[in-house]
Amino acid sequence: MYKNKTIDCVIPARMSSSRFPGKPLVKINGRELVLRVADIVNESKFVDRIIIATEDLVIKSRVESEGYEAMITGKHYTCTHRVAEVAKDLKTDFVFNLQGDEPEIDYKDIDKIIEFGIDNDCDMVQPSRPVTDEDLEDDDTVQMILNNGKVLHMERNLPTITDNVISQVGMYFYKREVVADYPNLDMTWIKHWGGLDTIAFCGKYDVIPFDIHTRTQAIDRPHHIHIVEQHLAA
């Protein structure tokens, strides 16, 4: 809780990732990826409840064996639909969505994002960081275009990089009613032009960037496991 506002964290995870099937239960130094992500959120000062949202019983069983709460959802074509399905029935003021493949996120950044979002009464906060040369060579990194301080568009491999382009980080903070409204938003860009989930919010809601400054390694492909283990060893 922060300033008498309740915050639930929903972690979407599924076994059928197109780029890395089965990755939520792949181990990093002996602990499953999805559990490492839940452990990070568990350090937050402000998150009141952690829920792993999944369509897979094997994930639900494993996280519950470690004392975490899980909910089975329907099958969805975006992870935000999965979060929205859970969020619509939650009795909370805000929802933090941390992607289940982000094992290098700092829990202190989670708390800073929550403070910023609540202090500024944001509909949605989209964490970000400055674009690096490494980002420009990485097909898995999503770039965001800002206009008047708000996220206007996002995609991989933008043809032009200017001062109003930043890189996305795989976590999100919303008012509960905003993310619960997600299934009602315009999905044309996402379905037909390969757009990223956040684009659906743009236009109806203000999507405000929040700079966490540092580049974190998400697990998008099998070789990223080794990179994260190297970072942990360092």
Coordinates of C-alpha atoms in Angstrom, one line a residue:
M1 CA 0.0 0.0 0.0
Y2 CA 1.1 3.5 -0.8
K3 CA -0.7 6.7 0.4
N4 CA -3.7 4.4 1.3
K5 CA -3.9 3.0 -2.2
T6 CA -3.7 -0.7 -2.6
I7 CA -1.4 -2.3 -5.3
D8 CA -1.6 -5.8 -6.7
C9 CA 1.1 -7.2 -8.9
V10 CA 0.1 -9.6 -11.7
I11 CA 2.9 -11.6 -13.4
P12 CA 1.8 -13.1 -16.7
A13 CA 3.6 -16.3 -17.7
R14 CA 2.9 -19.0 -20.3
M15 CA 4.7 -22.1 -21.6
S16 CA 4.0 -21.4 -25.2
S17 CA 6.2 -18.4 -25.9
S18 CA 6.9 -18.3 -29.6
R19 CA 10.6 -17.2 -29.2
F20 CA 11.4 -19.5 -26.2
P21 CA 8.8 -22.2 -25.4
G22 CA 8.7 -23.3 -21.8
K23 CA 10.8 -20.4 -20.5
P24 CA 8.9 -19.6 -17.2
L25 CA 10.2 -22.9 -15.7
V26 CA 13.7 -22.7 -17.2
K27 CA 16.1 -22.4 -14.3
I28 CA 18.6 -19.6 -13.7
N29 CA 21.2 -20.7 -11.2
G30 CA 18.8 -23.4 -10.0
R31 CA 15.6 -21.3 -9.6
E32 CA 12.9 -21.1 -12.1
L33 CA 12.5 -17.9 -14.1
V34 CA 9.0 -17.1 -13.0
L35 CA 9.9 -17.7 -9.3
R36 CA 12.9 -15.3 -9.6
V37 CA 10.5 -12.6 -10.9
A38 CA 8.0 -13.2 -8.1
D39 CA 10.9 -13.0 -5.6
I40 CA 11.8 -9.6 -6.9
V41 CA 8.2 -8.3 -6.4
N42 CA 8.1 -9.8 -3.0
E43 CA 10.8 -7.3 -1.9
S44 CA 8.6 -4.3 -2.7
K45 CA 7.5 -2.1 0.1
F46 CA 4.2 -1.2 -1.5
V47 CA 2.8 -4.3 -3.4
D48 CA 0.1 -5.9 -1.3
R49 CA -0.6 -9.0 -3.4
I50 CA 1.3 -11.1 -6.0
I51 CA -0.6 -13.2 -8.6
I52 CA 0.9 -15.3 -11.3
A53 CA -1.5 -15.3 -14.2
T54 CA -1.1 -18.3 -16.5
E55 CA -3.0 -20.7 -18.7
D56 CA -0.7 -23.6 -17.7
L57 CA -1.4 -25.9 -14.8
V58 CA 2.3 -26.8 -14.6
I59 CA 3.2 -23.2 -13.8
K60 CA 0.3 -22.8 -11.3
S61 CA 1.4 -25.9 -9.5
R62 CA 5.1 -24.9 -9.3
V63 CA 4.5 -21.4 -8.0
E64 CA 2.0 -22.5 -5.5
S65 CA 4.4 -25.0 -4.1
E66 CA 6.6 -22.0 -3.3
G67 CA 3.8 -20.2 -1.5
Y68 CA 2.8 -17.8 -4.4
E69 CA -0.7 -17.3 -5.6
A70 CA -1.6 -18.3 -9.1
M71 CA -4.7 -17.9 -11.3
I72 CA -5.6 -19.9 -14.4
T73 CA -6.8 -17.6 -17.3
G74 CA -8.1 -18.3 -20.7
K75 CA -5.8 -18.3 -23.7
H76 CA -4.9 -14.8 -25.0
Y77 CA -2.9 -13.4 -27.9
T78 CA -1.4 -10.7 -25.7
C79 CA -0.1 -10.9 -22.1
T80 CA -2.0 -7.7 -21.3
H81 CA -5.3 -9.5 -22.0
R82 CA -4.2 -12.1 -19.4
V83 CA -3.5 -9.3 -16.8
A84 CA -6.8 -7.6 -17.7
E85 CA -8.7 -10.9 -17.1
V86 CA -7.3 -11.1 -13.6
A87 CA -7.6 -7.4 -12.9
K88 CA -11.3 -7.1 -13.6
D89 CA -12.2 -9.0 -10.5
L90 CA -9.5 -7.6 -8.2
K91 CA -10.4 -5.3 -5.3
T92 CA -7.5 -3.0 -5.6
D93 CA -6.7 0.6 -6.7
F94 CA -3.7 -0.1 -8.9
V95 CA -2.2 -3.0 -10.8
F96 CA 1.5 -3.5 -11.4
N97 CA 2.3 -5.8 -14.4
L98 CA 5.8 -7.3 -14.3
Q99 CA 6.5 -9.5 -17.2
G100 CA 7.5 -13.1 -16.1
D101 CA 10.7 -12.9 -18.2
E102 CA 12.3 -10.0 -16.4
P103 CA 14.7 -11.4 -13.8
E104 CA 17.0 -8.4 -13.6
I105 CA 14.5 -5.8 -12.5
D106 CA 15.3 -4.0 -9.2
Y107 CA 12.5 -4.0 -6.7
K108 CA 13.5 -0.5 -5.8
D109 CA 12.5 0.6 -9.3
I110 CA 9.2 -1.1 -8.8
D111 CA 8.6 1.1 -5.7
K112 CA 9.8 4.3 -7.5
I113 CA 7.3 3.6 -10.4
I114 CA 4.5 3.1 -7.9
E115 CA 5.3 6.3 -6.1
F116 CA 5.5 8.2 -9.4
G117 CA 2.3 6.8 -10.7
I118 CA 0.2 7.5 -7.6
D119 CA 1.8 10.9 -6.9
N120 CA 1.0 12.1 -10.4
D121 CA -2.4 10.3 -10.7
C122 CA -1.3 8.5 -13.9
D123 CA -3.6 6.3 -15.9
M124 CA -0.7 4.2 -16.9
V125 CA 3.1 4.4 -16.4
Q126 CA 5.4 2.8 -18.9
P127 CA 8.9 2.3 -17.6
S128 CA 11.7 3.1 -20.0
R129 CA 15.4 3.7 -20.3
P130 CA 17.7 5.6 -22.8
V131 CA 18.4 3.9 -26.1
T132 CA 21.8 2.3 -26.3
D133 CA 23.9 1.1 -29.3
E134 CA 23.2 -2.4 -28.1
D135 CA 19.4 -1.8 -28.3
L136 CA 19.7 -0.8 -31.9
E137 CA 21.3 -4.1 -32.8
D138 CA 18.8 -6.1 -30.7
D139 CA 15.6 -7.4 -32.5
D140 CA 14.0 -8.1 -29.1
T141 CA 14.2 -4.5 -27.8
V142 CA 11.1 -2.3 -28.2
Q143 CA 11.6 1.4 -28.9
M144 CA 9.0 4.0 -28.0
I145 CA 8.2 7.3 -29.6
L146 CA 7.2 10.2 -27.3
N147 CA 5.1 13.2 -28.2
N148 CA 4.5 15.9 -25.6
G149 CA 5.9 13.7 -22.9
K150 CA 3.5 10.8 -23.6
V151 CA 4.1 7.5 -25.3
L152 CA 2.6 7.8 -28.8
H153 CA 3.9 4.7 -30.6
M154 CA 6.2 1.7 -30.2
E155 CA 7.8 -1.0 -32.3
R156 CA 11.0 -3.0 -32.8
N157 CA 13.6 -1.7 -35.3
L158 CA 12.5 1.9 -35.8
P159 CA 13.9 3.3 -39.1
T160 CA 14.9 6.6 -37.4
I161 CA 16.2 7.2 -33.9
T162 CA 15.8 10.8 -32.6
D163 CA 15.8 12.5 -29.2
N164 CA 12.2 11.5 -28.5
V165 CA 12.9 7.8 -28.8
I166 CA 13.4 5.7 -25.7
S167 CA 13.6 1.9 -25.0
Q168 CA 10.7 0.1 -23.3
V169 CA 11.2 -2.0 -20.1
G170 CA 8.9 -5.0 -19.5
M171 CA 6.8 -3.7 -16.7
Y172 CA 3.7 -1.5 -16.4
F173 CA 1.7 0.3 -13.8
Y174 CA -2.0 1.1 -14.2
K175 CA -5.1 2.2 -12.4
R176 CA -7.1 -1.0 -12.1
E177 CA -10.0 0.2 -14.2
V178 CA -7.6 1.2 -17.0
V179 CA -6.0 -2.3 -17.4
A180 CA -9.4 -3.9 -16.9
D181 CA -10.7 -1.9 -19.9
Y182 CA -8.0 -3.4 -22.2
P183 CA -10.3 -5.9 -24.0
N184 CA -12.5 -3.0 -25.0
L185 CA -9.7 -1.0 -26.7
D186 CA -8.9 -0.8 -30.4
M187 CA -6.6 -3.8 -31.2
T188 CA -6.4 -3.1 -35.0
W189 CA -2.7 -2.1 -34.8
I190 CA -1.8 -5.1 -32.6
K191 CA -3.6 -7.7 -34.7
H192 CA -2.7 -6.5 -38.2
W193 CA 0.5 -4.4 -38.0
G194 CA 2.5 -6.2 -35.4
G195 CA 2.1 -3.5 -32.8
L196 CA 3.0 -3.9 -29.1
D197 CA 0.4 -4.2 -26.3
T198 CA 0.8 -0.7 -25.0
I199 CA -0.3 0.9 -28.3
A200 CA -3.9 -0.1 -27.5
F201 CA -3.9 2.3 -24.5
C202 CA -2.5 5.2 -26.5
G203 CA -5.1 7.7 -27.5
K204 CA -7.7 6.8 -24.9
Y205 CA -5.4 6.9 -21.9
D206 CA -2.3 9.0 -21.2
V207 CA 0.7 6.6 -21.1
I208 CA 3.5 8.3 -19.2
P209 CA 7.1 7.1 -19.4
F210 CA 9.3 6.7 -16.3
D211 CA 13.1 6.4 -16.8
I212 CA 14.7 3.6 -14.7
H213 CA 18.0 4.5 -16.4
T214 CA 19.6 1.0 -16.5
R215 CA 19.5 -1.7 -19.2
T216 CA 18.1 -4.9 -17.9
Q217 CA 18.3 -8.3 -19.7
A218 CA 14.9 -9.9 -20.3
I219 CA 14.8 -13.6 -21.2
D220 CA 13.5 -13.6 -24.8
R221 CA 15.6 -16.4 -26.1
P222 CA 17.6 -19.4 -24.7
H223 CA 21.0 -17.7 -24.9
H224 CA 19.8 -14.9 -22.6
I225 CA 19.9 -17.4 -19.7
H226 CA 23.7 -17.5 -19.9
I227 CA 23.8 -13.7 -20.1
V228 CA 21.7 -13.3 -16.9
E229 CA 23.8 -15.9 -15.1
Q230 CA 26.9 -14.0 -16.0
H231 CA 25.4 -10.8 -14.7
L232 CA 24.4 -12.6 -11.4
A233 CA 27.9 -14.0 -11.0
A234 CA 29.4 -10.5 -11.5

